[in-house]
């Protein structure tokens, strides 16, 4: 007997990250085109990349959602119908939208499913019902909503609901924030967020003798990162349709690791109807290997409070860094890899297979593509390194971070 589990929706900030996320187990990916999304600093997809990405995902049973979640001005709207007809032609599965005008434009111009972005801050059933009348088929709920509240919104509205399970958090109501507008001249709600909430600020406490250490904390607006792996049984009980991971601008190591960990956990639950605590510890260990701030469950169970503020320091944690990506496997001979961060001959590396535990090995030789042996790699170059049993194209290689 198999048990129902939600969809795992991973971020795809580039074609490479899309491939990595899908191969490591994501059921769906979300990505942005060159316009209309909220991550202007991500690589974002050209028309050709979009087409290749959709084909790659569909061939492996995964879905593709395109973000159109900027708040648009009239002049921005003019080019939207042409883009919509293109993504409908290449069979994109849904668009993720925040702006009422964009919802209306999508509904009038194509029949692609409309998912309401978390940016629209839908937090209750009545709002969900109104969005449903507008043609929305799924609500990406605001991160302020608990799993229990989300289950209720789903029941009352009859809409699919999606919730964030992992990634960076906004301290504002799901992105409705203008700090970057005022401090950097960059419009957060049109893709320009400069992560101003992560900066150090100082408050003037000269007239407040009783100010506590917490009140004097200079990073008082920076949230810890969300990690919902232990909340999985609640998501499943509440029949939350989709679990979303934040992070289109993060690395392929992040895209691969979160897709592998959460898809393994969902697969285990699908087969067994529960999760094991030893297994849980292993998944948590893996999630600590990617770069992250301290983790919090934020508002998934009860409203987030001061314990969700990342007050101690600004620096991110993470034990491992991506060393390279496998481009070609020549069985029993070598792996051709594209180097992402420098490593040396004799270094300890780990291969991260798609569906089993990582394999530790030594980079006993490094050979450049012209056949010359070298003892040190550089980011961006192609290298032959020792063959690892079971390695596949697009597997990630990682090394212990020496920071
Ligand atoms: S500055 Fe921080 S709170 Fe504001 S939109 Fe950006 S990430 Fe969110």
XYZ file of C-alpha atoms and ligand atoms in Angstrom, residues 169-172 175 177 179-180 188 193-198, ligand 1:
23
model
C 12.488 33.961 5.076
C 11.338 37.544 4.702
C 10.771 39.443 7.909
C 8.011 41.313 6.090
C 7.791 40.127 0.667
C 8.493 45.200 1.987
C 13.230 48.633 2.765
C 15.321 48.098 -0.385
C 11.493 44.844 -3.906
C 15.149 43.184 -3.138
C 18.700 43.853 -1.898
C 18.203 41.742 1.260
C 18.313 44.940 3.247
C 16.854 43.132 6.267
C 20.136 41.179 6.550
S 14.700 43.156 2.361
Fe 14.314 41.270 3.549
S 12.194 41.486 4.283
Fe 12.452 42.962 2.615
S 11.757 41.856 0.745
Fe 13.987 41.583 0.902
S 14.240 39.607 2.016
Fe 12.109 40.327 2.372
